[in-house]
Amino acid sequence: MDRGVNEALKIMGLTDYQASAYTAMVSLVSARAVEVAEVSGIPRSRVYEVLRQLSDRGFVEVERGKPMRYHVVPPSEVFRREKGRIIKKLDEAMSRLTEIYEDRVARVPAPVWLIHGQEKIVKKELEIISRSKKELKMRMGFIFRDEIKALRPALDRITGRGVDVRIMAREIIDVPGEVEVRKIPPVRMLVRDSQEMMWIFSRFTPDGAPIPETAIGIWNQYPEIAENYARIFDTVWKGDAGRSP
């Protein structure tokens, strides 16, 4: 059996015998149990039980008679149904675990962590953005290559939930939220709900592009620090000093 096919069938919850029997049925389309045993290599003493299990799972259909015949349910139908079932379970598990995580993370002594490299920093940005409930403030003194493409869907989701997104940037960027162009230093900052924040620094090439491997993020969950920088952001946002013409 093709290894990729076998792995996919196991993700759906099939055992080795069940996966072998279903693969055999796909090639046979319609067959008696003895034929499935011959093609799949499953012992005849086991094949009837395996086919019954596949029938219970909706992978094959049984035609009663002597002998009984089995008809395969088309792979397109099986995979579409199982994909929907698996995605639903994953979504439910993700929602539940996220709920537990967000409840517990607020009770853990506030950490300060260093995050190295563009990929990990952007991943942490997306995580912080996803937790936004009321407001998100971002000061984008520089932008990584392809970063806007990664941030846009996340910002779109939270603005759709009514989160107030305000962004200061050195240039016009096409993202959801309110964006203002400012003359700001080449440093990054984002503050979420005055509860957590991250500073981001990087070295730059001679033409001013950030060097991804040199980037460092400083993430903390001290509300008093986040709240202080949120107030500073608001003060600058409301004022005219430093605004680009």
Coordinates of C-alpha atoms in Angstrom, one line a residue:
M1 CA 0.0 0.0 0.0
D2 CA 1.2 3.5 -0.8
R3 CA 2.7 4.9 2.4
G4 CA 1.0 8.3 2.1
V5 CA -2.4 6.6 1.6
N6 CA -1.9 4.4 4.6
E7 CA -1.0 7.4 6.8
A8 CA -4.0 9.3 5.6
L9 CA -6.3 6.3 6.4
K10 CA -4.7 6.0 9.8
I11 CA -5.4 9.7 10.5
M12 CA -9.0 8.9 9.8
G13 CA -8.8 6.3 12.6
L14 CA -8.4 3.1 10.6
T15 CA -6.3 0.2 11.8
D16 CA -3.7 -1.5 9.6
Y17 CA -6.2 -4.2 8.6
Q18 CA -9.0 -1.8 8.0
A19 CA -6.8 0.4 5.8
S20 CA -5.6 -2.6 3.8
A21 CA -9.2 -3.8 3.4
Y22 CA -10.4 -0.4 2.2
T23 CA -7.5 0.0 -0.2
A24 CA -8.3 -3.5 -1.6
M25 CA -12.0 -2.6 -1.9
V26 CA -11.0 0.6 -3.9
S27 CA -9.2 -1.6 -6.4
L28 CA -12.0 -4.2 -6.5
V29 CA -15.0 -1.8 -6.3
S30 CA -17.3 -4.8 -5.5
A31 CA -16.2 -8.1 -4.1
R32 CA -16.8 -11.0 -1.8
A33 CA -14.9 -11.3 1.5
V34 CA -12.6 -14.0 0.2
E35 CA -11.6 -11.8 -2.7
V36 CA -10.8 -8.9 -0.3
A37 CA -8.7 -11.3 1.8
E38 CA -6.7 -12.5 -1.2
V39 CA -6.0 -8.9 -2.4
S40 CA -5.3 -7.4 1.0
G41 CA -3.4 -10.3 2.6
I42 CA -5.8 -10.2 5.6
P43 CA -6.4 -13.7 7.1
R44 CA -9.9 -15.1 6.1
S45 CA -10.6 -15.6 9.8
R46 CA -10.4 -11.8 10.3
V47 CA -11.6 -10.3 7.0
Y48 CA -15.4 -10.6 7.8
E49 CA -14.9 -8.7 11.1
V50 CA -12.8 -6.0 9.4
L51 CA -15.3 -5.5 6.6
R52 CA -18.1 -5.2 9.2
Q53 CA -16.1 -2.5 11.0
L54 CA -15.6 -0.7 7.7
S55 CA -19.3 -0.9 7.1
D56 CA -20.1 0.5 10.5
R57 CA -17.7 3.4 9.7
G58 CA -19.3 4.1 6.3
F59 CA -16.3 3.0 4.2
V60 CA -18.1 0.1 2.5
E61 CA -21.7 -1.0 1.9
V62 CA -22.9 -4.6 2.4
E63 CA -25.2 -6.4 0.0
R64 CA -26.9 -9.2 1.9
G65 CA -26.9 -12.6 0.3
K66 CA -25.0 -15.9 0.1
P67 CA -22.3 -15.0 -0.2
M68 CA -22.4 -11.4 0.9
R69 CA -20.9 -8.8 -1.4
Y70 CA -19.2 -5.6 -0.4
H71 CA -19.3 -2.4 -2.4
V72 CA -16.8 0.4 -1.7
V73 CA -17.9 3.9 -0.8
P74 CA -16.1 6.2 -3.3
P75 CA -12.9 7.7 -1.8
S76 CA -14.0 11.3 -2.7
E77 CA -17.1 10.8 -0.5
V78 CA -15.2 9.1 2.3
F79 CA -12.4 11.7 2.4
R80 CA -14.8 14.7 2.2
R81 CA -16.9 13.3 5.1
E82 CA -13.9 12.3 7.3
K83 CA -12.1 15.6 6.6
G84 CA -15.1 17.5 7.8
R85 CA -15.3 15.3 10.9
I86 CA -11.5 15.7 11.7
I87 CA -11.5 19.5 11.1
K88 CA -14.5 19.8 13.4
K89 CA -12.8 17.9 16.2
L90 CA -9.6 19.9 15.7
D91 CA -11.5 23.2 15.9
E92 CA -13.3 22.0 19.1
A93 CA -10.1 20.9 20.7
M94 CA -8.3 24.1 19.7
S95 CA -11.1 26.3 21.1
R96 CA -11.1 24.3 24.4
L97 CA -7.3 24.3 24.8
T98 CA -7.1 28.0 23.9
E99 CA -9.7 28.8 26.5
I100 CA -7.7 26.8 29.2
Y101 CA -4.4 28.4 28.1
E102 CA -5.7 32.0 28.2
D103 CA -7.3 31.4 31.6
R104 CA -4.1 29.9 33.0
V105 CA -1.6 32.3 31.4
A106 CA -3.1 35.2 33.3
R107 CA -2.4 33.4 36.6
V108 CA 1.3 32.6 35.8
P109 CA 3.9 35.1 37.1
A110 CA 4.4 37.5 34.2
P111 CA 7.4 36.3 32.2
V112 CA 9.8 38.2 30.0
W113 CA 11.1 36.2 27.0
L114 CA 13.5 36.9 24.2
I115 CA 12.4 35.7 20.8
H116 CA 15.0 35.4 18.0
G117 CA 14.5 35.6 14.3
Q118 CA 11.8 36.9 11.9
E119 CA 9.8 33.6 11.7
K120 CA 9.4 33.2 15.5
I121 CA 8.7 36.9 16.0
V122 CA 6.0 37.0 13.4
K123 CA 4.5 33.9 14.9
K124 CA 4.4 35.5 18.3
E125 CA 2.9 38.7 16.8
L126 CA 0.1 36.6 15.3
E127 CA -0.5 34.9 18.7
I128 CA -0.7 38.3 20.5
I129 CA -3.0 39.7 17.8
S130 CA -5.3 36.7 18.1
R131 CA -5.8 37.3 21.8
S132 CA -6.9 40.9 21.3
K133 CA -10.3 41.6 22.8
K134 CA -10.7 45.4 22.9
E135 CA -7.7 47.1 21.4
L136 CA -4.4 46.6 19.6
K137 CA -1.7 49.3 19.2
M138 CA 1.2 48.8 16.8
R139 CA 4.2 51.0 16.1
M140 CA 5.9 49.6 13.0
G141 CA 9.2 51.3 12.6
F142 CA 10.2 48.6 10.1
I143 CA 8.5 45.8 8.3
F144 CA 9.9 42.3 7.5
R145 CA 9.6 41.0 4.0
D146 CA 6.2 39.4 3.4
E147 CA 5.1 40.2 6.9
I148 CA 2.1 42.3 5.9
K149 CA 0.7 39.3 4.0
A150 CA 0.9 37.3 7.2
L151 CA -0.6 39.9 9.5
R152 CA -3.5 41.0 7.3
P153 CA -5.8 38.0 7.8
A154 CA -5.2 38.1 11.6
L155 CA -5.9 41.8 11.8
D156 CA -9.0 41.3 9.6
R157 CA -10.4 38.7 12.0
I158 CA -10.0 40.9 15.1
T159 CA -11.4 44.1 13.5
G160 CA -14.3 41.9 12.4
R161 CA -14.8 41.2 16.2
G162 CA -14.9 45.0 16.9
V163 CA -11.3 45.3 18.2
D164 CA -9.9 48.8 17.8
V165 CA -6.7 48.5 15.8
R166 CA -4.4 51.5 15.6
I167 CA -1.1 51.4 13.7
M168 CA 1.7 53.9 13.4
A169 CA 4.0 53.2 10.4
R170 CA 6.8 54.9 8.5
E171 CA 4.9 54.2 5.2
I172 CA 1.4 53.5 4.1
I173 CA 0.5 49.9 4.6
D174 CA -2.7 48.1 3.4
V175 CA -4.0 46.4 6.5
P176 CA -7.3 46.5 8.4
G177 CA -7.5 49.1 11.1
E178 CA -6.6 52.8 11.4
V179 CA -3.1 53.5 10.0
E180 CA -1.2 56.8 10.4
V181 CA 2.1 57.5 8.7
R182 CA 4.6 58.9 11.2
K183 CA 8.3 59.7 11.4
I184 CA 9.2 57.1 14.0
P185 CA 12.5 55.3 14.9
P186 CA 13.2 51.9 13.2
V187 CA 11.9 50.0 16.2
R188 CA 8.7 47.9 16.6
M189 CA 6.2 47.7 19.4
L190 CA 2.7 46.2 19.8
V191 CA 0.5 46.3 22.9
R192 CA -2.6 44.1 23.3
D193 CA -5.4 45.3 25.6
S194 CA -2.8 47.0 27.9
Q195 CA -2.1 43.4 29.1
E196 CA 0.9 42.3 27.1
M197 CA 3.4 43.8 24.7
M198 CA 6.4 43.1 22.6
W199 CA 9.3 45.3 21.5
I200 CA 11.1 44.2 18.3
F201 CA 14.6 45.3 17.2
S202 CA 16.8 44.4 14.2
R203 CA 19.9 45.2 12.4
F204 CA 19.6 46.6 8.9
T205 CA 21.2 46.3 5.5
P206 CA 22.9 49.4 4.0
D207 CA 19.6 50.1 2.1
G208 CA 17.6 50.0 5.3
A209 CA 16.0 46.5 5.0
P210 CA 15.8 44.5 8.3
I211 CA 18.1 41.5 8.5
P212 CA 15.7 38.6 9.6
E213 CA 18.3 36.5 11.6
T214 CA 19.4 39.5 13.7
A215 CA 15.8 40.4 14.8
I216 CA 15.0 40.1 18.5
G217 CA 11.6 40.4 20.2
I218 CA 11.2 41.2 23.9
W219 CA 7.8 39.9 25.0
N220 CA 6.3 40.5 28.4
Q221 CA 3.0 40.1 30.2
Y222 CA 3.4 42.7 32.9
P223 CA 0.1 44.7 32.7
E224 CA 1.6 47.7 34.4
I225 CA 4.3 48.0 31.7
A226 CA 1.9 47.3 28.8
E227 CA -0.5 49.9 30.2
N228 CA 2.2 52.5 30.5
Y229 CA 3.3 52.0 26.9
A230 CA -0.4 52.0 25.7
R231 CA -0.8 55.5 27.3
I232 CA 2.4 56.7 25.7
F233 CA 1.1 55.4 22.3
D234 CA -2.2 57.2 22.8
T235 CA -0.4 60.5 23.7
V236 CA 1.7 60.3 20.5
W237 CA -1.4 59.2 18.5
K238 CA -3.4 62.2 19.6
G239 CA -0.6 64.7 19.2
D240 CA 0.8 66.3 16.0
A241 CA 4.5 66.0 16.9
G242 CA 6.4 63.8 14.5
R243 CA 3.5 63.4 12.1
S244 CA 4.7 63.1 8.5
P245 CA 3.5 65.7 6.1

